[in-house]
mmCIF file of C-alpha atoms in Angstrom:
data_model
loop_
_atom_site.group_PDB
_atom_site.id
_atom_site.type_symbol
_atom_site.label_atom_id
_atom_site.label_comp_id
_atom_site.label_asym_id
_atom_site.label_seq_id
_atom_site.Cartn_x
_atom_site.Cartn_y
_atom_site.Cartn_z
ATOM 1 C CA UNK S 2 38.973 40.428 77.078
ATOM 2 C CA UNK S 3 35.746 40.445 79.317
ATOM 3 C CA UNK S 4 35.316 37.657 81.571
ATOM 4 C CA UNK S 5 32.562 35.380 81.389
ATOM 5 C CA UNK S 6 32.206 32.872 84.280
ATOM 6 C CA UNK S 7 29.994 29.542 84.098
ATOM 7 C CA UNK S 8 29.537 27.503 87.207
ATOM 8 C CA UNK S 9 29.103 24.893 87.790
ATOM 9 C CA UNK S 10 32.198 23.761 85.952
ATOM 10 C CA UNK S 11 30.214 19.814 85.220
ATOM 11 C CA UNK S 12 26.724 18.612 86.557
ATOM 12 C CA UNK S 13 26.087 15.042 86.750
ATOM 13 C CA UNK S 14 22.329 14.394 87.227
ATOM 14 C CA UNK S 15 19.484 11.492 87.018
ATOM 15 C CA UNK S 16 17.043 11.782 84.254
ATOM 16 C CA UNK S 17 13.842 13.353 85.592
ATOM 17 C CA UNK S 18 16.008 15.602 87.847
ATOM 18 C CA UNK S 19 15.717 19.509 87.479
ATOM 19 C CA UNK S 20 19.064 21.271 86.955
ATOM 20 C CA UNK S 21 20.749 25.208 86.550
ATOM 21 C CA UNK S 22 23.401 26.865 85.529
ATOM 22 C CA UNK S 23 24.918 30.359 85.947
ATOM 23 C CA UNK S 24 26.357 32.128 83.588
ATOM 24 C CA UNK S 25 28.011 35.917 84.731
ATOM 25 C CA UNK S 26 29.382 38.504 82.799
ATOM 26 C CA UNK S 27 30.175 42.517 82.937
ATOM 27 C CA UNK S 28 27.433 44.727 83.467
ATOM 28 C CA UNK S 29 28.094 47.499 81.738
ATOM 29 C CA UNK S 30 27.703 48.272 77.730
ATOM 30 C CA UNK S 31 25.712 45.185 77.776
ATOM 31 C CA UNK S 32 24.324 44.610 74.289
ATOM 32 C CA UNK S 33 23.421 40.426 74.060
ATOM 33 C CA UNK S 34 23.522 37.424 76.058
ATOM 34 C CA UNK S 35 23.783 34.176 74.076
ATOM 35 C CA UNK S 36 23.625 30.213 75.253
ATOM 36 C CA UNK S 37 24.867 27.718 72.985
ATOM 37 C CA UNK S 38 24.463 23.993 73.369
ATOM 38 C CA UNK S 39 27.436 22.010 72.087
ATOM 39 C CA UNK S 40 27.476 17.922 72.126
ATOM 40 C CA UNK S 41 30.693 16.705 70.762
ATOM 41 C CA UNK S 42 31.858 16.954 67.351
ATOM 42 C CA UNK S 43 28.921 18.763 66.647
ATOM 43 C CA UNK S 44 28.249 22.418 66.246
ATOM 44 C CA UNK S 45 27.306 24.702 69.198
ATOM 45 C CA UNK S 46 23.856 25.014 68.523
ATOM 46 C CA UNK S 47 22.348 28.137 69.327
ATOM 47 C CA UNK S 48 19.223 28.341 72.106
ATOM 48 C CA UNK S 49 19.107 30.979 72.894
ATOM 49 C CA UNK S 50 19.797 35.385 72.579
ATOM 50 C CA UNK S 51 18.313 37.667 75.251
ATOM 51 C CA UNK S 52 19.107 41.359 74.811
ATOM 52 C CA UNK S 53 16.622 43.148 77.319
ATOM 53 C CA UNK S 54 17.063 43.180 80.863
ATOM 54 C CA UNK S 55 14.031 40.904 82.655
ATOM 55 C CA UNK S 56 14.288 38.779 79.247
ATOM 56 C CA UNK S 57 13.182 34.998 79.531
ATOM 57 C CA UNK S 58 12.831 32.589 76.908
ATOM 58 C CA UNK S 59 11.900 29.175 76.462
ATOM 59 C CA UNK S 60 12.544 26.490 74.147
ATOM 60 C CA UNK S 61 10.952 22.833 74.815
ATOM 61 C CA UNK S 62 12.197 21.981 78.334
ATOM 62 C CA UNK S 63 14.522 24.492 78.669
ATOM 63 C CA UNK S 64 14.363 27.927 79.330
ATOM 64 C CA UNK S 65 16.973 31.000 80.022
ATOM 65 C CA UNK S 66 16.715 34.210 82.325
ATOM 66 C CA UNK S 67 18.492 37.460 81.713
ATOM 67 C CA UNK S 68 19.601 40.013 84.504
ATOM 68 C CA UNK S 69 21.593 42.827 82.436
ATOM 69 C CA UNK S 70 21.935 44.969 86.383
ATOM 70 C CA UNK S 71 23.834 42.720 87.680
ATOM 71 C CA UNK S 72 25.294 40.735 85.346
ATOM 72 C CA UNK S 73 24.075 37.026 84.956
ATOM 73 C CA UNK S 74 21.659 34.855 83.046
ATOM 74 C CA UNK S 75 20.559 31.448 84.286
ATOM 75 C CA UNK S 76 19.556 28.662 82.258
ATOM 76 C CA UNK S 77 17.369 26.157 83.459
ATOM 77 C CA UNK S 78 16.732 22.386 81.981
ATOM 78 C CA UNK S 79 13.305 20.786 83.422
ATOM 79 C CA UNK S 80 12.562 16.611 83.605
ATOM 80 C CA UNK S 81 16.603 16.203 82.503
ATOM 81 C CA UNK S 82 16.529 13.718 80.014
ATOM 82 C CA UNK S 83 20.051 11.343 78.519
ATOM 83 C CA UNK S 84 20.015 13.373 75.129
ATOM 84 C CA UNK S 85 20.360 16.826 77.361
ATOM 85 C CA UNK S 86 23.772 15.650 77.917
ATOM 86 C CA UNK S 87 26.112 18.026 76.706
ATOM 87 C CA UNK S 88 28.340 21.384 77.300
ATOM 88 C CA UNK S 89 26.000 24.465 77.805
ATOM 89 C CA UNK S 90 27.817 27.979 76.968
ATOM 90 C CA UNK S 91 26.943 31.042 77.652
ATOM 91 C CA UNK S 92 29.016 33.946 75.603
ATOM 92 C CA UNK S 93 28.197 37.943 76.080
ATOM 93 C CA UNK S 94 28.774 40.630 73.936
ATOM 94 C CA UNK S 95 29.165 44.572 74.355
ATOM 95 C CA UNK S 96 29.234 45.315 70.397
ATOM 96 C CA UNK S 97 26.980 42.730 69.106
ATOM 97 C CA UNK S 98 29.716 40.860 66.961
ATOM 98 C CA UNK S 99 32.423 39.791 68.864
ATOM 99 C CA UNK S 100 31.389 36.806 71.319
ATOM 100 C CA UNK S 101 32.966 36.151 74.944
ATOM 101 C CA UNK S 102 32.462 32.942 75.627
ATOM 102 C CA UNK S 103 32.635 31.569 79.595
ATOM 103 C CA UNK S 104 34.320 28.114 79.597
ATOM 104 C CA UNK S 105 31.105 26.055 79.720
ATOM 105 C CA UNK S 106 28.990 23.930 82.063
ATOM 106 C CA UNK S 107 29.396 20.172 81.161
ATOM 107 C CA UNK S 108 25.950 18.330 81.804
ATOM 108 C CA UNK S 109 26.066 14.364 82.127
ATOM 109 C CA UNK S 110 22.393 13.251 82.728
ATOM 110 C CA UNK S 111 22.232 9.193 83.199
ATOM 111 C CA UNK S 112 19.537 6.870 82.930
ATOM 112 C CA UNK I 79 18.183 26.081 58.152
ATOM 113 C CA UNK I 80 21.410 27.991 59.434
ATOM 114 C CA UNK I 81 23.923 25.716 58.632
ATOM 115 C CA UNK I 82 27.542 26.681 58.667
ATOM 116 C CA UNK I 83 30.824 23.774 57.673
ATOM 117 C CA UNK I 84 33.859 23.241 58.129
ATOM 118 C CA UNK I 85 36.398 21.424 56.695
ATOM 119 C CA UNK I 86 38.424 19.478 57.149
ATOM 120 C CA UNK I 87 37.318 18.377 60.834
ATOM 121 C CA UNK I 88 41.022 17.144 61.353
ATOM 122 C CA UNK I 89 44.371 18.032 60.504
ATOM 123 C CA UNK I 90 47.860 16.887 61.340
ATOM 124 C CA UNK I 91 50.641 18.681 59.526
ATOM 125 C CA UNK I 92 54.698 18.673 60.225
ATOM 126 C CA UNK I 93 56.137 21.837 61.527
ATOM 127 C CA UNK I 94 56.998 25.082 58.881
ATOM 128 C CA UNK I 95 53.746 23.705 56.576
ATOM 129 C CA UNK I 96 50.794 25.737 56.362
ATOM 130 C CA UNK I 97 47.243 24.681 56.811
ATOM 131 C CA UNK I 98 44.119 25.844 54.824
ATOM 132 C CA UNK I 99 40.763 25.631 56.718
ATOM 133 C CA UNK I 100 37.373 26.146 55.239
ATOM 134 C CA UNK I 101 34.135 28.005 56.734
ATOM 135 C CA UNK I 102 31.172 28.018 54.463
ATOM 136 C CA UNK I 103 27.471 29.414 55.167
ATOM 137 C CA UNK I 104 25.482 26.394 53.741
ATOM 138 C CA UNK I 105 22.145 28.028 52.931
ATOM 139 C CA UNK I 106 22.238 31.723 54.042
ATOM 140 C CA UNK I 107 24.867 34.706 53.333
ATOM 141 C CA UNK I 108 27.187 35.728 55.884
ATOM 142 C CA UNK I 109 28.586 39.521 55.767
ATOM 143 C CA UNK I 110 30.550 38.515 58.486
ATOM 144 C CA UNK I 111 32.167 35.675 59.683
ATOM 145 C CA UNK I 112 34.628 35.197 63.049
ATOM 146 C CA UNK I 113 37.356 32.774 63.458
ATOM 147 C CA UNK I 114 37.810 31.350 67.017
ATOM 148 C CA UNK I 115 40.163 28.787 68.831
ATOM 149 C CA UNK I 116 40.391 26.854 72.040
ATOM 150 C CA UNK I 117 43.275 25.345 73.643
ATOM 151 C CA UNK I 118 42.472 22.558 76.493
ATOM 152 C CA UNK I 119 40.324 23.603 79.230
ATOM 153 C CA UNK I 120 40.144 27.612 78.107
ATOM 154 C CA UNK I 121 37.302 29.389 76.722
ATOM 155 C CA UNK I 122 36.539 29.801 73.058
ATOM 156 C CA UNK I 123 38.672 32.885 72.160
ATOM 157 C CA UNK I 124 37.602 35.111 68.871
ATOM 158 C CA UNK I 125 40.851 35.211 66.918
ATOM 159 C CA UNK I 126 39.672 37.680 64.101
ATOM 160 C CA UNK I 127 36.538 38.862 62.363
ATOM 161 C CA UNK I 128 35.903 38.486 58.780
ATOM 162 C CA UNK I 129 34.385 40.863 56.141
ATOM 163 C CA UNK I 130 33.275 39.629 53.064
ATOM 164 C CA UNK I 131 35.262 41.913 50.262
ATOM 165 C CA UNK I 132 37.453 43.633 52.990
ATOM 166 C CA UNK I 133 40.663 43.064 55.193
ATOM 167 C CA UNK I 134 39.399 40.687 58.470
ATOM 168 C CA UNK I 135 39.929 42.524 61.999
ATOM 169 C CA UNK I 136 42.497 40.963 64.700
ATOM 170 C CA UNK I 137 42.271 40.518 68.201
ATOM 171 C CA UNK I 138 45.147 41.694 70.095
ATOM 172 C CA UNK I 139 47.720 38.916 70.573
ATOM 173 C CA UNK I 140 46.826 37.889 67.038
ATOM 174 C CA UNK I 141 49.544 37.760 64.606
ATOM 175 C CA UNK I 142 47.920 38.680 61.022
ATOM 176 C CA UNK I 143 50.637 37.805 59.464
ATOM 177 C CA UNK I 144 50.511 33.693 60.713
ATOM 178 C CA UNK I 145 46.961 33.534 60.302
ATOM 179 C CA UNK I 146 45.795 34.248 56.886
ATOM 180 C CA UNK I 147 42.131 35.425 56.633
ATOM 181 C CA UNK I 148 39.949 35.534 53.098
ATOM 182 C CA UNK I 149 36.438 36.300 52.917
ATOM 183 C CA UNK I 150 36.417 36.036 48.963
ATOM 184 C CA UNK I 151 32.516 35.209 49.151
ATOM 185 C CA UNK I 152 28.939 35.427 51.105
ATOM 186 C CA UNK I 153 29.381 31.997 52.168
ATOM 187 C CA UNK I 154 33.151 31.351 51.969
ATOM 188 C CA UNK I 155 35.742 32.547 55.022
ATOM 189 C CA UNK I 156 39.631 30.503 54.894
ATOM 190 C CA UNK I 157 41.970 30.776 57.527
ATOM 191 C CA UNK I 158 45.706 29.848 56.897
ATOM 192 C CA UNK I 159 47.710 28.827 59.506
ATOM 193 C CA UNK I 160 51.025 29.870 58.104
ATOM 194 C CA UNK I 161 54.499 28.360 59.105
ATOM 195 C CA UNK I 162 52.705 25.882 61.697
ATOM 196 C CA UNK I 163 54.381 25.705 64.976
ATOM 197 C CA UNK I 164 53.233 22.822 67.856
ATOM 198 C CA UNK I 165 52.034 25.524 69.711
ATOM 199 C CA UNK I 166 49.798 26.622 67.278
ATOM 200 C CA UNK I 167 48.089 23.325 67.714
ATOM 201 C CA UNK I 168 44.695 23.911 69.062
ATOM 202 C CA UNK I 169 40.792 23.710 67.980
ATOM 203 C CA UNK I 170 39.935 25.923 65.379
ATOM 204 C CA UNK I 171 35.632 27.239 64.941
ATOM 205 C CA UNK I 172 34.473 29.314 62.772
ATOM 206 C CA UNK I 173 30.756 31.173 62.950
ATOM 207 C CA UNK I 174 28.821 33.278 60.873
ATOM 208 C CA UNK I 175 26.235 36.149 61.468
ATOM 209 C CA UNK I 176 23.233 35.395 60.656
ATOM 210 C CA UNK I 177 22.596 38.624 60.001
ATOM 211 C CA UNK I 178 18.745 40.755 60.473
ATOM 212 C CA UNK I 179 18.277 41.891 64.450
ATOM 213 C CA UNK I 180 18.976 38.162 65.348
ATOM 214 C CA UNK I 181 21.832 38.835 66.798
ATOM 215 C CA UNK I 182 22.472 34.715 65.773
ATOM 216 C CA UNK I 183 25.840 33.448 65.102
ATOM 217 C CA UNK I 184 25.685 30.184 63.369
ATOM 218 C CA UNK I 185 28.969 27.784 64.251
ATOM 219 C CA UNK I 186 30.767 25.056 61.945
ATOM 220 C CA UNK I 187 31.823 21.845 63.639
ATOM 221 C CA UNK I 188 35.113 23.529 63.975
ATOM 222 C CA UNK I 189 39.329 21.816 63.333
ATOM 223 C CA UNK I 190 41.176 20.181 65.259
ATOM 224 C CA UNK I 191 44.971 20.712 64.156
ATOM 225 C CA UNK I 192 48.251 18.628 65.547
ATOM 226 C CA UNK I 193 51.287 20.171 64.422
ATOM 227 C CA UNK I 194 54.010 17.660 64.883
#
């Protein structure tokens, strides 16, 4: 098992506000870094996958950095709005298959 | 595109039954699928990897034998839960590679099973 920490735990922001998350993970035989956005009773949706050390990657408002040396990736949500509410995971994987997932950031952004 | 189901979305079966969940690849073929679960406030933990046309692979901890894998198809993956116990009770998701350098894995909505 390879253990993937996300902090923090839950974020409760305003809409407009700026927010982060950390996501850490092993540093060696690094091979993918993946964030997944999961609202309830949905599917984790995918946002992101970041192989290369230095990576960053953008989608909309959101965007994701990658530091393979030292083991974490940040992801960062811009002008948080109510529908950003949800659990952000991060999950890293050494083969390319198998995914270790970190136990998730839970984001509650109110009006 | 990418879609990936599950069914059913809930489950509640007595004790000694067994339990039949479905993972299908909606509009793309999946070589591979993975079976995960999460219990309450844990991490999602990959239970096994499935090949289509060959024997799936176990994580340690595992028991093969209780959890039935078949990857008959490219876009169908069933896990049995054999001889349900409560503490098998958990929250069942399957993904499925999305194959290419993507590196993508494509998750269903996942299970939810109660074993009384």
């Amino acid at each position: 098992i390879l253990n993937v920490e996300q902090s923090p735990q839950s974020l409760h922001v305003q809409e407009g506000d700026s927010t982060n998350f950390t996501c850490s993970f092993p540093s060696s035989n690094f091979y993918a870094l993946h964030w997944y956005r999961w609202e309830t009773a949905k599917s984790p949706e995918a946002l992101f996958v970041m192989t290369l050390n230095g990576d960053e990657k953008k989608k909309g408002r959101i965007s994701a950095t990658l530091n393979t040396k030292e083991g974490y990736s940040y992801l960062y949500i811009k002008g948080s709005q109510p529908e950003d509410s949800a659990t952000y995971l991060c999950a890293f994987t050494n083969s390319g298959y198998a995914l270790n997932f970190g136990k998730g950031t839970s984001l509650l952004v109110t009006p | 595109g990418a879609v990936v189901s599950q069914h059913p979305s809930r489950v509640i079966c007595k004790s000694g039954t067994s339990v039949k969940i479905e993972c299908r690849s909606l509009d793309f073929q999946a070589t591979t699928m993975f079976w995960y679960r999460q219990f309450p406030k844990k991490s999602l933990m990959l239970m096994a990897t499935s090949n289509e046309g060959s024997k799936a692979t176990y994580e340690q901890g595992v028991e093969k034998d209780k959890f039935l894998i078949n990857h008959a198809s490219l876009t169908l993956s069933t896990l049995t839960v054999t001889s349900a116990h409560p503490e098998d009770s958990s929250f069942y998701i399957c993904s499925a590679d999305y194959g290419g350098s993507s590196y993508e894995q494509y998750f269903g909505p996942g299970t939810r099973l109660t074993v009384t």
